Coordinates of C-alpha atoms in Angstrom, one line a residue:
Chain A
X1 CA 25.3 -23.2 -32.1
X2 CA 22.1 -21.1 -31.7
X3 CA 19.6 -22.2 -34.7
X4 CA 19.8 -20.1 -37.1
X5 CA 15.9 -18.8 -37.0
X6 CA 16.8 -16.9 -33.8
X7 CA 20.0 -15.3 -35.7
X8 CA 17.5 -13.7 -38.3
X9 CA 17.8 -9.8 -37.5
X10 CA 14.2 -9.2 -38.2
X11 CA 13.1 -11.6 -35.4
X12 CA 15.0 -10.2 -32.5
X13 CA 13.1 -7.2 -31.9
X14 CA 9.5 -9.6 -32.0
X15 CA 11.4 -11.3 -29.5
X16 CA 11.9 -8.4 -27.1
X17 CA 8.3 -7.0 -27.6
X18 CA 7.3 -10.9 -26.5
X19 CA 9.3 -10.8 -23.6
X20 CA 8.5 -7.1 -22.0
X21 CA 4.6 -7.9 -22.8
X22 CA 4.3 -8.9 -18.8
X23 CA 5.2 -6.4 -17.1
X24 CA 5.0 -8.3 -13.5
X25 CA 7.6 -11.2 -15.0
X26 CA 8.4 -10.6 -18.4
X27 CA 9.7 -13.6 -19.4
X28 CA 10.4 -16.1 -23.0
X29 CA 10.2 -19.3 -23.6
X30 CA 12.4 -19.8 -27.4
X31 CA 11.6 -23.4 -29.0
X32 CA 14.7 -25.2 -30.5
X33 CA 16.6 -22.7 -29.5
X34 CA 20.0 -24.5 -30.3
X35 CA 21.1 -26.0 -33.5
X36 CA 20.4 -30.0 -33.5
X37 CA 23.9 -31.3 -33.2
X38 CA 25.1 -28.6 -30.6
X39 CA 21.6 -29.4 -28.0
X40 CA 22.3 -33.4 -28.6
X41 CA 25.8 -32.4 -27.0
X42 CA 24.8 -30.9 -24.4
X43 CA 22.3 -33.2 -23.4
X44 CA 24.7 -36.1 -23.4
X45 CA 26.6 -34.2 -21.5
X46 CA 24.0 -33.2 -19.0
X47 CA 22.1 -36.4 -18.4
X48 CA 26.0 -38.3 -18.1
X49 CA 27.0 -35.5 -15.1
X50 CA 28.1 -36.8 -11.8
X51 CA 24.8 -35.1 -9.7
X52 CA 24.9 -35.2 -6.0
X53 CA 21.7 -35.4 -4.2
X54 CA 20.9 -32.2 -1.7
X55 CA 18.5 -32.6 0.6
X56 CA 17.1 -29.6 3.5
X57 CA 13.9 -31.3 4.0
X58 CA 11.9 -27.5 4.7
X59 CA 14.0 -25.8 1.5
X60 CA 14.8 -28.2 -1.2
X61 CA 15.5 -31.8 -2.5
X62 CA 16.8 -32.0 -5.7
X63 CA 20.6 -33.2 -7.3
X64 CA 22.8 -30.6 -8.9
X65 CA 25.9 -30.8 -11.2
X66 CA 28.4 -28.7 -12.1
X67 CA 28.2 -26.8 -15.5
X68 CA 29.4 -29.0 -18.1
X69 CA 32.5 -26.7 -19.9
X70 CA 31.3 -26.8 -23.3
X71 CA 27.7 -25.6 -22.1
X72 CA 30.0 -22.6 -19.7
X73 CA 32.2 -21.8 -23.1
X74 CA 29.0 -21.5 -25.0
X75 CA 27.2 -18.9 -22.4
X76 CA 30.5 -16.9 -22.1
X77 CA 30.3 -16.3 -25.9
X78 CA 30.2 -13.1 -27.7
X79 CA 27.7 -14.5 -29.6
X80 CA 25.1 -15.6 -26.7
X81 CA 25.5 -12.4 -24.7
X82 CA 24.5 -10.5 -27.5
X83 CA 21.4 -12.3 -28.5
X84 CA 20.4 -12.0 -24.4
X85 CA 21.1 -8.3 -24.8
X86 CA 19.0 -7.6 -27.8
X87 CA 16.2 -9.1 -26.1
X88 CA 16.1 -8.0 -21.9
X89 CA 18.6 -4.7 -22.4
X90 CA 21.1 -6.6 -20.0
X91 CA 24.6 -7.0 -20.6
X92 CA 25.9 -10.4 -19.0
X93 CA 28.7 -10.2 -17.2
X94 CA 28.7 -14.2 -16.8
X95 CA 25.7 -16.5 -16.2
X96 CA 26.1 -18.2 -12.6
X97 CA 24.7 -21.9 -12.8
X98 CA 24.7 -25.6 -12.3
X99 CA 22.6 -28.3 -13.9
X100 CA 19.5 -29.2 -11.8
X101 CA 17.9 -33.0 -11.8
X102 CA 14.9 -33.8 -10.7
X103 CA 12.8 -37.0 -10.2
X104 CA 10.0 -38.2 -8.0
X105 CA 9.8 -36.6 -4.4
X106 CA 12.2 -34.2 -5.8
X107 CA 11.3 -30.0 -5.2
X108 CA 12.0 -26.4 -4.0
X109 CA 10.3 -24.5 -1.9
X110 CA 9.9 -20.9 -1.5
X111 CA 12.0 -19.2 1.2
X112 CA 10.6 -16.0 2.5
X113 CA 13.3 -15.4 4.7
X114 CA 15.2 -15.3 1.9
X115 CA 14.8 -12.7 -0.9
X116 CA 16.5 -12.4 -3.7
X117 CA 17.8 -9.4 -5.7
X118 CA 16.4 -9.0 -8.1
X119 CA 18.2 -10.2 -11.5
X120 CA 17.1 -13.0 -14.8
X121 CA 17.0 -16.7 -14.8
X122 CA 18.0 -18.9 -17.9
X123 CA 17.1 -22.0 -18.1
X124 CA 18.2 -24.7 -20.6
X125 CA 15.5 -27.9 -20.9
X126 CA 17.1 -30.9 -21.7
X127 CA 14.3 -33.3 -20.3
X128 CA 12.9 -35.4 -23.8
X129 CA 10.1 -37.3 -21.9
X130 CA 8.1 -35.8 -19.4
X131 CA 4.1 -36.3 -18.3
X132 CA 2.8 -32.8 -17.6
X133 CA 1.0 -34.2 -14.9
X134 CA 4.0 -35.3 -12.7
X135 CA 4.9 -31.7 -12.1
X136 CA 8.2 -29.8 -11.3
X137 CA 8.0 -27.4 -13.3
X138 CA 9.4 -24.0 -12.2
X139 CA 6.4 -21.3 -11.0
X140 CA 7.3 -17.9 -10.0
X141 CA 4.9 -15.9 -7.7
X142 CA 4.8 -12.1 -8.8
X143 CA 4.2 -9.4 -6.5
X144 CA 0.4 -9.7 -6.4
X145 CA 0.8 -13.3 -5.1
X146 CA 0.1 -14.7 -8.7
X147 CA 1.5 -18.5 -9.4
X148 CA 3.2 -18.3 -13.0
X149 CA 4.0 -21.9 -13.6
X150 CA 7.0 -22.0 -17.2
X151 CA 5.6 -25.4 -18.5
X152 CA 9.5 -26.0 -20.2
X153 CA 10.9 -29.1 -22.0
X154 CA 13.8 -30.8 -23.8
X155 CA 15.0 -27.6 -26.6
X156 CA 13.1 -24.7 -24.8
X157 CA 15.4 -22.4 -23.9
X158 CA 13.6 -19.4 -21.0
X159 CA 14.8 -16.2 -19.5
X160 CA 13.0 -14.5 -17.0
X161 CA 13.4 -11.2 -15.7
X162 CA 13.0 -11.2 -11.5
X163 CA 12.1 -7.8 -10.4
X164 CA 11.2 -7.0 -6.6
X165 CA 9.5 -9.3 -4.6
X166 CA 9.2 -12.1 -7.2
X167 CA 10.2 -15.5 -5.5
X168 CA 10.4 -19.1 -7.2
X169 CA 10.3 -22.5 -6.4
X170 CA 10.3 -26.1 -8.6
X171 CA 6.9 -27.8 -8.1
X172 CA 7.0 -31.2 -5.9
X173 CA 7.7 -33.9 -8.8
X174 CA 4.6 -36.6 -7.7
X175 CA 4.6 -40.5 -7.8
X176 CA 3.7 -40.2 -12.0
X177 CA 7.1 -39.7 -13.3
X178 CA 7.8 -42.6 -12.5
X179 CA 11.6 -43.2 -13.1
X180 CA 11.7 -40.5 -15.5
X181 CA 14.1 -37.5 -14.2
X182 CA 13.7 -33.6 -15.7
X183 CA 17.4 -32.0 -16.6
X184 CA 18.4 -28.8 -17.3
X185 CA 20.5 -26.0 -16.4
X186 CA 19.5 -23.6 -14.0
X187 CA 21.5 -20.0 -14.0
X188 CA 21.5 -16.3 -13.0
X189 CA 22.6 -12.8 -14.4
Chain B
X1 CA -24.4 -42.6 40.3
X2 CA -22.6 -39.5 38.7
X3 CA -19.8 -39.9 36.6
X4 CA -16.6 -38.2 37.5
X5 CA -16.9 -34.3 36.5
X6 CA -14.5 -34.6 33.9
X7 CA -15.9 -37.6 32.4
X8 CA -19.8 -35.8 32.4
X9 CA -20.5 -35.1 28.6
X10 CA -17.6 -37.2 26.9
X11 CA -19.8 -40.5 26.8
X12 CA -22.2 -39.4 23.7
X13 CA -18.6 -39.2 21.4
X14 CA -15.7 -40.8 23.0
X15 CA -15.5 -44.4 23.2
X16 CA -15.7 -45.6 26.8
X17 CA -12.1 -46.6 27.2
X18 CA -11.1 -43.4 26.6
X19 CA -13.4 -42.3 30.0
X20 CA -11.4 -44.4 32.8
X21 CA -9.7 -41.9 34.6
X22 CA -6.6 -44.3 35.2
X23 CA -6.0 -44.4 31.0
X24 CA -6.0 -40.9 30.8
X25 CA -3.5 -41.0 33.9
X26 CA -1.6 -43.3 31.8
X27 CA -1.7 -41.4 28.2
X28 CA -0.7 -38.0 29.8
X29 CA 2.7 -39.6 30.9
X30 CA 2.5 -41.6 27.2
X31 CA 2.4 -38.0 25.2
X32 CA 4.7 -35.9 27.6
X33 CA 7.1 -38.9 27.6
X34 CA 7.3 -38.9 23.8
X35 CA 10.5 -37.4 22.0
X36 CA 11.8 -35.5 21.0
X37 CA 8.5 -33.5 20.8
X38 CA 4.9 -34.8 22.3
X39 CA 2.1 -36.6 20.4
X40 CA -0.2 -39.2 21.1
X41 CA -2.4 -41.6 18.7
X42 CA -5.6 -42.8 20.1
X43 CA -7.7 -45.5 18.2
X44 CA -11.1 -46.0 18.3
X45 CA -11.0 -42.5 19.6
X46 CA -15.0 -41.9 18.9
X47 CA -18.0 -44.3 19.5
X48 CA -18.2 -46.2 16.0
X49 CA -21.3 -44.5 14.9
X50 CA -20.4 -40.9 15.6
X51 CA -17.1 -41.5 13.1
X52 CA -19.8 -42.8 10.4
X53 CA -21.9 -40.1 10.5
X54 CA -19.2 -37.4 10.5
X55 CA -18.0 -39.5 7.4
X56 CA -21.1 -39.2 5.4
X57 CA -21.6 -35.6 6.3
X58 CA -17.7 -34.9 4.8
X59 CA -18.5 -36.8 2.1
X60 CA -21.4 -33.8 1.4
X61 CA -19.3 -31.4 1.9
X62 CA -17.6 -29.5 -1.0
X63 CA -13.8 -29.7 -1.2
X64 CA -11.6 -27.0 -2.7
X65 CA -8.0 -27.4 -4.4
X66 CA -5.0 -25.8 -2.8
X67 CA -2.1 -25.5 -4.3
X68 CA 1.4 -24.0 -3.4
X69 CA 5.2 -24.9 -3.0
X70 CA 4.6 -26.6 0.1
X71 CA 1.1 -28.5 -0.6
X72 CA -1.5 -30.4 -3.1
X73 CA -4.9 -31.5 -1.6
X74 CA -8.5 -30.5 -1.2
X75 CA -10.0 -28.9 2.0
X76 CA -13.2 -27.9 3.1
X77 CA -14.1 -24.5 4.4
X78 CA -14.1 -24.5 8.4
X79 CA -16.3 -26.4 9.8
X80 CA -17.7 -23.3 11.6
X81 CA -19.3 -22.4 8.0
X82 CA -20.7 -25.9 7.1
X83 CA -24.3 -26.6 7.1
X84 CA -23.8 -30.4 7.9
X85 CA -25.0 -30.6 11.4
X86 CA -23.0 -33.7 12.1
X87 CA -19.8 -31.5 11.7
X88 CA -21.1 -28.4 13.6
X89 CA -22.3 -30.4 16.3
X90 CA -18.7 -32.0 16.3
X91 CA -16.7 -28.5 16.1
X92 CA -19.2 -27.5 19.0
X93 CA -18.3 -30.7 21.2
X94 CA -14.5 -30.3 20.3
X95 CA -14.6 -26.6 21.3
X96 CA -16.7 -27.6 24.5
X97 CA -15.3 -26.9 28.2
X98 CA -15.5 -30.7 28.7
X99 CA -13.4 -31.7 25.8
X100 CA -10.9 -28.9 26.4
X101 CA -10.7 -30.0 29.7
X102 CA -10.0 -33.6 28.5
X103 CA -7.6 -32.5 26.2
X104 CA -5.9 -30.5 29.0
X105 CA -6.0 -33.5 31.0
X106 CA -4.4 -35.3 28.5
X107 CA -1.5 -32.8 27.3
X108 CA -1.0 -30.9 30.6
X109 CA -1.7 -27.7 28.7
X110 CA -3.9 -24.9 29.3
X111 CA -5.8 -24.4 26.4
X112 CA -7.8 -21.3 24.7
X113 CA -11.4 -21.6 25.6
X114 CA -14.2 -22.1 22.9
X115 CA -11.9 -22.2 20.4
X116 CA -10.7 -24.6 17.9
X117 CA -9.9 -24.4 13.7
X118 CA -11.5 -27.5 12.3
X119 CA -11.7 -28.8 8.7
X120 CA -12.0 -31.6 7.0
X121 CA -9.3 -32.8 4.2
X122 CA -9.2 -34.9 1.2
X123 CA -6.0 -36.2 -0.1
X124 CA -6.2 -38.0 -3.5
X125 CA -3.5 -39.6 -5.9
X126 CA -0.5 -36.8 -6.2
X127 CA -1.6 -35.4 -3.0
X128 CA 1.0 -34.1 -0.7
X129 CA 2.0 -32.2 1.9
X130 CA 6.0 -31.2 2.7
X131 CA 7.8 -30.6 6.0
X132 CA 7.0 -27.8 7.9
X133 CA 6.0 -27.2 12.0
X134 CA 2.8 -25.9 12.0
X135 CA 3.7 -22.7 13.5
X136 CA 1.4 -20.1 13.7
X137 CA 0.8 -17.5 16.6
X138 CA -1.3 -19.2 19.2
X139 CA -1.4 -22.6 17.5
X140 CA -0.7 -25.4 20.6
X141 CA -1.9 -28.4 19.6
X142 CA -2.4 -29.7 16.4
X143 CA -4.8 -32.9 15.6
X144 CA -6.1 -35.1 13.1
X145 CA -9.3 -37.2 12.7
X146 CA -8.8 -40.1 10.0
X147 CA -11.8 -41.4 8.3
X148 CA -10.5 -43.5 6.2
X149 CA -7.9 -46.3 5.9
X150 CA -5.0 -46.4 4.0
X151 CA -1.3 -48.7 3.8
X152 CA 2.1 -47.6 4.4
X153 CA 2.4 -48.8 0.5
X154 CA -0.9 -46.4 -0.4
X155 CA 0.9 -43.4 0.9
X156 CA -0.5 -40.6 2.8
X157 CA 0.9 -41.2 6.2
X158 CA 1.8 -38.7 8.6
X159 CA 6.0 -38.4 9.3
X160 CA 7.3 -36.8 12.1
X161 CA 10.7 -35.6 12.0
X162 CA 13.3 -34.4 14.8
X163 CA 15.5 -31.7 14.6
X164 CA 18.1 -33.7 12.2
X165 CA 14.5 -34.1 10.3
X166 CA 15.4 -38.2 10.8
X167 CA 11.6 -39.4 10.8
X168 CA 11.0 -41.0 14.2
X169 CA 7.2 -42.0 14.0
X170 CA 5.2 -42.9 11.0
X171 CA 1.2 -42.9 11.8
X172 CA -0.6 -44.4 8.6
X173 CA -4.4 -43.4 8.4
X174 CA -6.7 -45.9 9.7
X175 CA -10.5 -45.1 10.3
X176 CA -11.7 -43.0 13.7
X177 CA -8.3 -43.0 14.9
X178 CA -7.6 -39.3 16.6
X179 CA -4.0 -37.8 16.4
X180 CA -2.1 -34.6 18.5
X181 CA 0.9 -33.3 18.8
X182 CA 2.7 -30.4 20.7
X183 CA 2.9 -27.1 17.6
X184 CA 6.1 -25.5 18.3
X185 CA 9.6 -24.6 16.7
X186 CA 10.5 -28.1 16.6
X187 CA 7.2 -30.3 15.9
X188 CA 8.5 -30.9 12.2
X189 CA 6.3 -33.2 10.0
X190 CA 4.5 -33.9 6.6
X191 CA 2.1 -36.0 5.2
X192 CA 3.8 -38.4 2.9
X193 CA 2.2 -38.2 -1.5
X194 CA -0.3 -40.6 -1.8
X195 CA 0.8 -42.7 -4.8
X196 CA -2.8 -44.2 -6.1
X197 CA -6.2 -44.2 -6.2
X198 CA -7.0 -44.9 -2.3
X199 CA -8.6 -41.4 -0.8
X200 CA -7.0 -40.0 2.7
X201 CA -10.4 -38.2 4.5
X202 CA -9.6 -36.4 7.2
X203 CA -10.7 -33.6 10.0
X204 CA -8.2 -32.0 11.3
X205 CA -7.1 -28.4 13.3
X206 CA -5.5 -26.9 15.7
X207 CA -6.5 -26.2 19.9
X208 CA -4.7 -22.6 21.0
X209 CA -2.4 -22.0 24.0
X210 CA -4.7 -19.8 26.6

């Protein structure tokens, strides 16, 4: 299920060194990260899931679905966990998600009410077309109030490390996507 | 013969049907009568030539990108820092007791004297603003100065939600026409994307509670 390339034992620790070189948000962003067959799955999957819309005009508007089973099975495996262990030292109990949709007027804002412990995000793309320019990308702000926008796509798969005081929040998605919607799955460990 | 006191310095910017002591009677009751939170939109609000030249003195000023969760557009610094005289002599009129004391006239508030934030805004295709009340310490009335017009279809209208954020008032931009509302817990809006190549030009701010 995970390509191969990422499986290579020499690679793993280049792939850790990547990911602790920001010390503020150390985060990666691995290309192709599942094989070809096992990422067209899930994609079916995740563009065919029943999303309901949720809308709290001053926090978010997006539509969410649950995890797909074959995607939960897959991030519950012996196999996954280790590979996220090798690379951010943390040992995943279980990855809490949904899959996340969003199209135009779509967004998330940042609550600073609300913080949250820190922890790591995963994210699985599974958005093929997608103008840059139309936004909604996730951007984290670090502790020195820096905007770190993950430009992500269909195949990438990211983890990012929250430490203290780092908040998020998906970028308004503007009048140039069209009818085109992002997908992906959106969890925490 | 003398004008009315409160009317005395008002006539070099404010179109004359805005000076009759019997519409400003009748607009007070108009914005405290307006649920579920109070605003008022006046048209024509400045003699036709003042709005031009405050437009071709925005249009010289430079414009700066912000960017965050909540917002896309380009603002000016305050007006306070410009060098166009057209705007300064604006802010100053804006800030004057004679407009404060219209504006108190109008709202039934007392406001700060000598004080107002003023800048001027450009909203271009993408541009945005999301739902939020405004609230900041001191903040009583916010208001906007369009100087340009735009469609519903163009975008860039200001929404105002109530407290179920259901949008009761849409007010699309259309040149020289002055906007205010009450700023408090509950004086939810936004300013809707615009969604082409039409410009939204603005001045906008805040008046303080006294």
């Amino acid at each position: 299920m995970i390509n191969k390339i990422y499986l290579n034992p020499g690679h793993a620790s280049k792939i850790k060194k990547i990911f602790h070189a920001n010390k503020l948000l150390p985060n990666i962003k691995l290309a192709k990260f599942l094989d070809v067959a096992f990422y067209a799955a899930l994609r079916k999957e995740a563009i065919n899931a029943k999303y309901s819309q949720l809308n709290e005009p001053m926090k978010y508007r997006y539509s969410e679905a649950k995890t797909p089973k074959i995607l939960d099975k897959f991030l519950d495996s012996k196999k996954f966990k280790d590979f996220v262990f090798k690379i951010t030292g943390k040992k995943i109990r279980k990855v809490n998600g949904n899959l996340w949709s969003f199209g135009w007027k779509d967004y998330t804002m940042l609550r600073d009410k609300k913080i949250e412990k820190p922890g790591f995000d995963l994210i699985i793309d599974f958005t093929d077309l997608w103008n840059e320019d139309a936004k909604g990308f996730v951007v984290y702000v670090d502790e020195t109030g820096q905007h770190n926008k993950l430009f992500s796509i269909g195949t990438i798969l990211t983890i990012v490390q929250r430490n203290k005081n780092v908040k998020r929040y998906a970028q308004y998605v503007n009048n140039l996507a069209g009818k085109n919607r992002r997908y992906f799955y959106f969890g925490t460990f | 013969m003398n004008k009315p006191t409160s009317v005395n310095g008002l006539s070099k910017w404010l179109n004359n049907i805005y000076l009759k002591h019997i519409k400003i009677s009748s607009l007070r009751k108009k914005f405290s009568g307006n649920q579920p939170y109070p605003y008022l939109e006046l048209n024509g609000f400045l003699k036709d030539l003042q709005a031009r030249k405050l437009l071709a003195a925005l249009t010289k000023e430079k414009f700066y990108m912000k960017e965050s969760d909540l917002f896309q557009f380009s603002q000016t610094e305050d007006i306070a820092a410009s060098k166009e005289e057209a705007l300064r002599a604006f802010r100053d009129f804006l800030r004057s007791k004679r407009f404060l004391s219209f504006m108190e006239s109008l709202t039934g508030f007392k406001l700060k004297e000598d004080t107002v934030d003023l800048s001027g805004t450009l909203y271009k295709n993408t541009d945005f603003l999301l739902c939020h009340d405004d609230q900041l310490e001191g903040r009583k009335i916010a208001f906007l100065l369009y100087l340009s017009n735009l469609e519903i279809e163009d975008g860039g209208s200001l929404r105002l939600f109530d407290k179920i954020f259901k949008s009761f008032k849409r007010i699309t931009p259309r040149f020289n026409k002055f906007v205010l509302f009450e700023v408090s817990k509950i004086s939810y809006h936004k300013i809707e994307e615009v969604v082409n190549d039409k410009q939204r030009i603005a001045l906008g701010g805040w008046f303080y509670d006294k």
